[in-house]
Amino acid sequence: MRVPRLLLLTDRGQLLPGRGLVETLASCAAAGATTVVLRELDLDEPARAALADELAAHVQVISARTLLPGAAGLHLAAHQAAPAPAGPPHGRSCHDEAAVARAAEEGAAYVTISPVAPTASKPGYGPALGAGGVRRAVEAADGLPVLALGGVSAEVAARLRSAGAHGVAVMGAVMRAHDPAVVVAALLAELGEQ
């Protein structure tokens, strides 16, 4: 699995009224986004699989928590057991350096470290780790790509890369945007990808 500099996470509950998830991600792909973690855990597996199929026409799909047919990989919550070594490539949500080190040992393809800043998607969740927390996570990762997540915007993306992050993972800033493609383009520009 190629780990992108910008990883999108879905939450159709944060979309503006009248906007669909597939159309949103199609516009993000047109702006340069390549990979998305499909969350939507309120849907049953057949509905998530159908949504993954639709999204795969636009972006590489990584499935959250359970592997969906056709997904390029699996994104695990902090508390989930790692798949068997012969299993699909996987990433893991982490919230401190110890979890990052464990993910590296278990053979994860990447980790997200969060929250790096206060986030509207999970108000009160934290404390925010900041650039220092990202630096510590990168040190613990032993070469594993670290994506900074939580409160990420184009204004802080370059600073997070300077702290050592491979890139950023973003949900709310894109899902809530009036023009998600503009947000994606700005993030990619700050990450040096455009």
PDB file of C-alpha atoms in Angstrom:
ATOM      1  CA  MET A   1       0.000   0.000   0.000  1.00  0.00           C
ATOM      2  CA  ARG A   2       1.357   3.417  -0.962  1.00  0.00           C
ATOM      3  CA  VAL A   3       0.933   5.772   1.984  1.00  0.00           C
ATOM      4  CA  PRO A   4      -0.222   9.168   0.687  1.00  0.00           C
ATOM      5  CA  ARG A   5       0.824  12.561   2.032  1.00  0.00           C
ATOM      6  CA  LEU A   6      -2.895  13.377   2.396  1.00  0.00           C
ATOM      7  CA  LEU A   7      -5.247  10.711   3.737  1.00  0.00           C
ATOM      8  CA  LEU A   8      -8.943  11.593   3.846  1.00  0.00           C
ATOM      9  CA  LEU A   9     -11.324  10.058   6.395  1.00  0.00           C
ATOM     10  CA  THR A  10     -15.048   9.952   5.712  1.00  0.00           C
ATOM     11  CA  ASP A  11     -17.926  11.117   7.863  1.00  0.00           C
ATOM     12  CA  ARG A  12     -21.022  11.778   5.806  1.00  0.00           C
ATOM     13  CA  GLY A  13     -22.701  13.181   8.928  1.00  0.00           C
ATOM     14  CA  GLN A  14     -20.437  16.228   8.639  1.00  0.00           C
ATOM     15  CA  LEU A  15     -21.271  16.941   4.990  1.00  0.00           C
ATOM     16  CA  LEU A  16     -23.223  20.069   4.193  1.00  0.00           C
ATOM     17  CA  PRO A  17     -26.944  19.450   3.588  1.00  0.00           C
ATOM     18  CA  GLY A  18     -27.649  18.137   0.108  1.00  0.00           C
ATOM     19  CA  ARG A  19     -24.085  16.974  -0.523  1.00  0.00           C
ATOM     20  CA  GLY A  20     -23.327  13.285  -1.048  1.00  0.00           C
ATOM     21  CA  LEU A  21     -20.209  11.431   0.022  1.00  0.00           C
ATOM     22  CA  VAL A  22     -19.414  10.020  -3.425  1.00  0.00           C
ATOM     23  CA  GLU A  23     -19.710  13.408  -5.146  1.00  0.00           C
ATOM     24  CA  THR A  24     -17.600  15.007  -2.407  1.00  0.00           C
ATOM     25  CA  LEU A  25     -14.819  12.467  -2.785  1.00  0.00           C
ATOM     26  CA  ALA A  26     -14.982  12.611  -6.579  1.00  0.00           C
ATOM     27  CA  SER A  27     -14.307  16.354  -6.364  1.00  0.00           C
ATOM     28  CA  CYS A  28     -11.494  15.708  -3.878  1.00  0.00           C
ATOM     29  CA  ALA A  29      -9.959  13.175  -6.280  1.00  0.00           C
ATOM     30  CA  ALA A  30     -10.154  15.728  -9.094  1.00  0.00           C
ATOM     31  CA  ALA A  31      -8.173  18.076  -6.824  1.00  0.00           C
ATOM     32  CA  GLY A  32      -5.492  15.425  -6.249  1.00  0.00           C
ATOM     33  CA  ALA A  33      -6.624  13.287  -3.299  1.00  0.00           C
ATOM     34  CA  THR A  34      -5.775   9.634  -3.873  1.00  0.00           C
ATOM     35  CA  THR A  35      -6.771   7.682  -0.769  1.00  0.00           C
ATOM     36  CA  VAL A  36      -9.644   7.599   1.712  1.00  0.00           C
ATOM     37  CA  VAL A  37     -10.411   5.686   4.887  1.00  0.00           C
ATOM     38  CA  LEU A  38     -14.056   4.683   4.592  1.00  0.00           C
ATOM     39  CA  ARG A  39     -15.556   4.914   8.079  1.00  0.00           C
ATOM     40  CA  GLU A  40     -19.384   5.131   7.982  1.00  0.00           C
ATOM     41  CA  LEU A  41     -19.570   2.473  10.692  1.00  0.00           C
ATOM     42  CA  ASP A  42     -23.293   3.033  11.179  1.00  0.00           C
ATOM     43  CA  LEU A  43     -23.926   1.277   7.847  1.00  0.00           C
ATOM     44  CA  ASP A  44     -24.225  -2.494   7.649  1.00  0.00           C
ATOM     45  CA  GLU A  45     -21.467  -4.385   5.813  1.00  0.00           C
ATOM     46  CA  PRO A  46     -23.354  -4.737   2.491  1.00  0.00           C
ATOM     47  CA  ALA A  47     -24.080  -0.991   2.415  1.00  0.00           C
ATOM     48  CA  ARG A  48     -20.462  -0.141   3.312  1.00  0.00           C
ATOM     49  CA  ALA A  49     -19.212  -2.544   0.623  1.00  0.00           C
ATOM     50  CA  ALA A  50     -21.473  -0.930  -1.980  1.00  0.00           C
ATOM     51  CA  LEU A  51     -20.252   2.521  -0.939  1.00  0.00           C
ATOM     52  CA  ALA A  52     -16.632   1.325  -1.128  1.00  0.00           C
ATOM     53  CA  ASP A  53     -17.262   0.099  -4.675  1.00  0.00           C
ATOM     54  CA  GLU A  54     -18.638   3.506  -5.666  1.00  0.00           C
ATOM     55  CA  LEU A  55     -15.726   5.349  -4.070  1.00  0.00           C
ATOM     56  CA  ALA A  56     -13.137   3.046  -5.658  1.00  0.00           C
ATOM     57  CA  ALA A  57     -13.978   4.587  -9.032  1.00  0.00           C
ATOM     58  CA  HIS A  58     -12.363   7.788  -7.708  1.00  0.00           C
ATOM     59  CA  VAL A  59      -9.892   6.953  -4.916  1.00  0.00           C
ATOM     60  CA  GLN A  60      -8.037   4.092  -3.274  1.00  0.00           C
ATOM     61  CA  VAL A  61     -10.260   2.869  -0.422  1.00  0.00           C
ATOM     62  CA  ILE A  62      -8.964   1.744   2.959  1.00  0.00           C
ATOM     63  CA  SER A  63     -11.680   0.200   5.092  1.00  0.00           C
ATOM     64  CA  ALA A  64     -12.044   1.205   8.748  1.00  0.00           C
ATOM     65  CA  ARG A  65     -12.207  -1.543  11.381  1.00  0.00           C
ATOM     66  CA  THR A  66     -13.381  -4.419   9.143  1.00  0.00           C
ATOM     67  CA  LEU A  67     -11.971  -5.364   5.768  1.00  0.00           C
ATOM     68  CA  LEU A  68     -14.355  -4.815   2.875  1.00  0.00           C
ATOM     69  CA  PRO A  69     -14.044  -6.665  -0.446  1.00  0.00           C
ATOM     70  CA  GLY A  70     -11.853  -4.718  -2.839  1.00  0.00           C
ATOM     71  CA  ALA A  71     -10.377  -2.439  -0.169  1.00  0.00           C
ATOM     72  CA  ALA A  72      -6.661  -1.705  -0.534  1.00  0.00           C
ATOM     73  CA  GLY A  73      -6.143  -2.118   3.196  1.00  0.00           C
ATOM     74  CA  LEU A  74      -7.563  -1.818   6.676  1.00  0.00           C
ATOM     75  CA  HIS A  75      -7.445   1.035   9.189  1.00  0.00           C
ATOM     76  CA  LEU A  76      -7.616  -0.179  12.781  1.00  0.00           C
ATOM     77  CA  ALA A  77      -8.791   1.646  15.869  1.00  0.00           C
ATOM     78  CA  ALA A  78      -6.273   1.977  18.694  1.00  0.00           C
ATOM     79  CA  HIS A  79      -7.850  -0.909  20.628  1.00  0.00           C
ATOM     80  CA  GLN A  80      -8.183  -3.443  17.781  1.00  0.00           C
ATOM     81  CA  ALA A  81      -5.981  -6.521  17.437  1.00  0.00           C
ATOM     82  CA  ALA A  82      -3.575  -6.560  14.509  1.00  0.00           C
ATOM     83  CA  PRO A  83      -4.407  -8.817  11.570  1.00  0.00           C
ATOM     84  CA  ALA A  84      -2.354 -11.953  10.943  1.00  0.00           C
ATOM     85  CA  PRO A  85       1.036 -11.246   9.328  1.00  0.00           C
ATOM     86  CA  ALA A  86      -0.274 -12.546   5.995  1.00  0.00           C
ATOM     87  CA  GLY A  87      -3.344 -10.309   6.306  1.00  0.00           C
ATOM     88  CA  PRO A  88      -4.058  -7.086   4.451  1.00  0.00           C
ATOM     89  CA  PRO A  89      -1.829  -4.031   4.812  1.00  0.00           C
ATOM     90  CA  HIS A  90      -3.082  -1.990   7.715  1.00  0.00           C
ATOM     91  CA  GLY A  91      -2.764   1.348   9.409  1.00  0.00           C
ATOM     92  CA  ARG A  92      -3.589   2.152  12.999  1.00  0.00           C
ATOM     93  CA  SER A  93      -4.971   5.068  14.979  1.00  0.00           C
ATOM     94  CA  CYS A  94      -2.553   6.035  17.759  1.00  0.00           C
ATOM     95  CA  HIS A  95      -2.720   8.629  20.501  1.00  0.00           C
ATOM     96  CA  ASP A  96       0.757   8.428  22.035  1.00  0.00           C
ATOM     97  CA  GLU A  97       4.299   7.313  21.290  1.00  0.00           C
ATOM     98  CA  ALA A  98       3.907   3.915  22.981  1.00  0.00           C
ATOM     99  CA  ALA A  99       1.023   3.020  20.666  1.00  0.00           C
ATOM    100  CA  VAL A 100       3.067   4.167  17.665  1.00  0.00           C
ATOM    101  CA  ALA A 101       5.972   1.920  18.719  1.00  0.00           C
ATOM    102  CA  ARG A 102       3.590  -1.058  19.116  1.00  0.00           C
ATOM    103  CA  ALA A 103       2.117  -0.403  15.663  1.00  0.00           C
ATOM    104  CA  ALA A 104       5.611  -0.386  14.151  1.00  0.00           C
ATOM    105  CA  GLU A 105       6.397  -3.692  15.875  1.00  0.00           C
ATOM    106  CA  GLU A 106       3.159  -5.297  14.638  1.00  0.00           C
ATOM    107  CA  GLY A 107       3.951  -4.425  11.033  1.00  0.00           C
ATOM    108  CA  ALA A 108       1.532  -1.570  10.379  1.00  0.00           C
ATOM    109  CA  ALA A 109       1.970   0.214   7.042  1.00  0.00           C
ATOM    110  CA  TYR A 110       1.321   3.627   8.648  1.00  0.00           C
ATOM    111  CA  VAL A 111      -0.130   5.249  11.760  1.00  0.00           C
ATOM    112  CA  THR A 112      -2.211   8.298  12.458  1.00  0.00           C
ATOM    113  CA  ILE A 113      -1.298  10.286  15.565  1.00  0.00           C
ATOM    114  CA  SER A 114      -4.061  12.362  17.087  1.00  0.00           C
ATOM    115  CA  PRO A 115      -5.220  14.831  18.044  1.00  0.00           C
ATOM    116  CA  VAL A 116      -2.504  17.216  16.956  1.00  0.00           C
ATOM    117  CA  ALA A 117      -4.767  20.244  17.515  1.00  0.00           C
ATOM    118  CA  PRO A 118      -8.224  20.902  18.955  1.00  0.00           C
ATOM    119  CA  THR A 119     -10.782  19.399  16.602  1.00  0.00           C
ATOM    120  CA  ALA A 120     -14.400  20.232  15.826  1.00  0.00           C
ATOM    121  CA  SER A 121     -15.018  16.583  14.886  1.00  0.00           C
ATOM    122  CA  LYS A 122     -14.300  15.440  18.462  1.00  0.00           C
ATOM    123  CA  PRO A 123     -14.674  18.487  20.723  1.00  0.00           C
ATOM    124  CA  GLY A 124     -12.855  18.160  24.033  1.00  0.00           C
ATOM    125  CA  TYR A 125     -10.804  15.176  22.851  1.00  0.00           C
ATOM    126  CA  GLY A 126      -7.192  15.494  23.710  1.00  0.00           C
ATOM    127  CA  PRO A 127      -4.995  16.976  24.927  1.00  0.00           C
ATOM    128  CA  ALA A 128      -3.715  18.298  21.617  1.00  0.00           C
ATOM    129  CA  LEU A 129      -0.251  16.863  20.928  1.00  0.00           C
ATOM    130  CA  GLY A 130       1.050  19.694  18.747  1.00  0.00           C
ATOM    131  CA  ALA A 131       4.191  19.570  16.640  1.00  0.00           C
ATOM    132  CA  GLY A 132       6.173  18.267  19.625  1.00  0.00           C
ATOM    133  CA  GLY A 133       3.860  15.272  19.932  1.00  0.00           C
ATOM    134  CA  VAL A 134       4.236  14.598  16.224  1.00  0.00           C
ATOM    135  CA  ARG A 135       8.031  14.716  16.586  1.00  0.00           C
ATOM    136  CA  ARG A 136       7.912  12.227  19.470  1.00  0.00           C
ATOM    137  CA  ALA A 137       5.599   9.928  17.480  1.00  0.00           C
ATOM    138  CA  VAL A 138       7.956  10.019  14.491  1.00  0.00           C
ATOM    139  CA  GLU A 139      10.883   9.097  16.751  1.00  0.00           C
ATOM    140  CA  ALA A 140       8.895   6.152  18.169  1.00  0.00           C
ATOM    141  CA  ALA A 141       7.797   5.042  14.692  1.00  0.00           C
ATOM    142  CA  ASP A 142      11.230   3.773  13.647  1.00  0.00           C
ATOM    143  CA  GLY A 143      10.684   4.735   9.996  1.00  0.00           C
ATOM    144  CA  LEU A 144       6.962   3.935   9.874  1.00  0.00           C
ATOM    145  CA  PRO A 145       5.025   6.731   8.095  1.00  0.00           C
ATOM    146  CA  VAL A 146       3.203   8.938  10.617  1.00  0.00           C
ATOM    147  CA  LEU A 147       0.166  10.958   9.509  1.00  0.00           C
ATOM    148  CA  ALA A 148      -0.902  13.844  11.762  1.00  0.00           C
ATOM    149  CA  LEU A 149      -4.664  13.887  12.451  1.00  0.00           C
ATOM    150  CA  GLY A 150      -7.081  16.065  14.372  1.00  0.00           C
ATOM    151  CA  GLY A 151      -7.628  19.758  13.793  1.00  0.00           C
ATOM    152  CA  VAL A 152      -5.441  19.719  10.685  1.00  0.00           C
ATOM    153  CA  SER A 153      -5.770  22.582   8.211  1.00  0.00           C
ATOM    154  CA  ALA A 154      -3.671  23.863   5.332  1.00  0.00           C
ATOM    155  CA  GLU A 155      -2.298  26.505   7.707  1.00  0.00           C
ATOM    156  CA  VAL A 156      -0.578  23.869   9.878  1.00  0.00           C
ATOM    157  CA  ALA A 157       0.157  21.084   7.361  1.00  0.00           C
ATOM    158  CA  ALA A 158       3.637  22.308   6.400  1.00  0.00           C
ATOM    159  CA  ARG A 159       4.589  22.750  10.066  1.00  0.00           C
ATOM    160  CA  LEU A 160       3.505  19.156  10.782  1.00  0.00           C
ATOM    161  CA  ARG A 161       5.630  17.928   7.866  1.00  0.00           C
ATOM    162  CA  SER A 162       8.542  19.949   9.258  1.00  0.00           C
ATOM    163  CA  ALA A 163       8.009  18.145  12.577  1.00  0.00           C
ATOM    164  CA  GLY A 164       8.626  14.879  10.713  1.00  0.00           C
ATOM    165  CA  ALA A 165       5.142  13.716   9.761  1.00  0.00           C
ATOM    166  CA  HIS A 166       4.947  11.812   6.482  1.00  0.00           C
ATOM    167  CA  GLY A 167       1.746  13.755   5.850  1.00  0.00           C
ATOM    168  CA  VAL A 168      -1.664  14.509   7.308  1.00  0.00           C
ATOM    169  CA  ALA A 169      -4.989  12.775   7.712  1.00  0.00           C
ATOM    170  CA  VAL A 170      -8.072  14.975   7.510  1.00  0.00           C
ATOM    171  CA  MET A 171     -11.776  14.457   8.086  1.00  0.00           C
ATOM    172  CA  GLY A 172     -13.738  17.469   9.277  1.00  0.00           C
ATOM    173  CA  ALA A 173     -11.918  20.215   7.383  1.00  0.00           C
ATOM    174  CA  VAL A 174     -12.820  18.466   4.125  1.00  0.00           C
ATOM    175  CA  MET A 175     -16.207  16.989   5.026  1.00  0.00           C
ATOM    176  CA  ARG A 176     -17.556  20.315   6.386  1.00  0.00           C
ATOM    177  CA  ALA A 177     -16.060  22.504   3.652  1.00  0.00           C
ATOM    178  CA  HIS A 178     -18.196  24.522   1.253  1.00  0.00           C
ATOM    179  CA  ASP A 179     -15.735  23.476  -1.459  1.00  0.00           C
ATOM    180  CA  PRO A 180     -13.868  20.308  -0.402  1.00  0.00           C
ATOM    181  CA  ALA A 181     -11.729  20.350  -3.567  1.00  0.00           C
ATOM    182  CA  VAL A 182     -10.319  23.763  -2.645  1.00  0.00           C
ATOM    183  CA  VAL A 183      -9.397  22.473   0.823  1.00  0.00           C
ATOM    184  CA  VAL A 184      -7.729  19.380  -0.669  1.00  0.00           C
ATOM    185  CA  ALA A 185      -5.767  21.482  -3.167  1.00  0.00           C
ATOM    186  CA  ALA A 186      -4.588  23.819  -0.391  1.00  0.00           C
ATOM    187  CA  LEU A 187      -3.522  20.892   1.802  1.00  0.00           C
ATOM    188  CA  LEU A 188      -1.639  19.235  -1.053  1.00  0.00           C
ATOM    189  CA  ALA A 189       0.097  22.513  -1.909  1.00  0.00           C
ATOM    190  CA  GLU A 190       1.247  22.929   1.703  1.00  0.00           C
ATOM    191  CA  LEU A 191       2.456  19.319   1.703  1.00  0.00           C
ATOM    192  CA  GLY A 192       4.485  19.958  -1.457  1.00  0.00           C
ATOM    193  CA  GLU A 193       2.327  17.648  -3.554  1.00  0.00           C
ATOM    194  CA  GLN A 194       1.104  20.247  -6.094  1.00  0.00           C
TER     195      GLN A 194
END
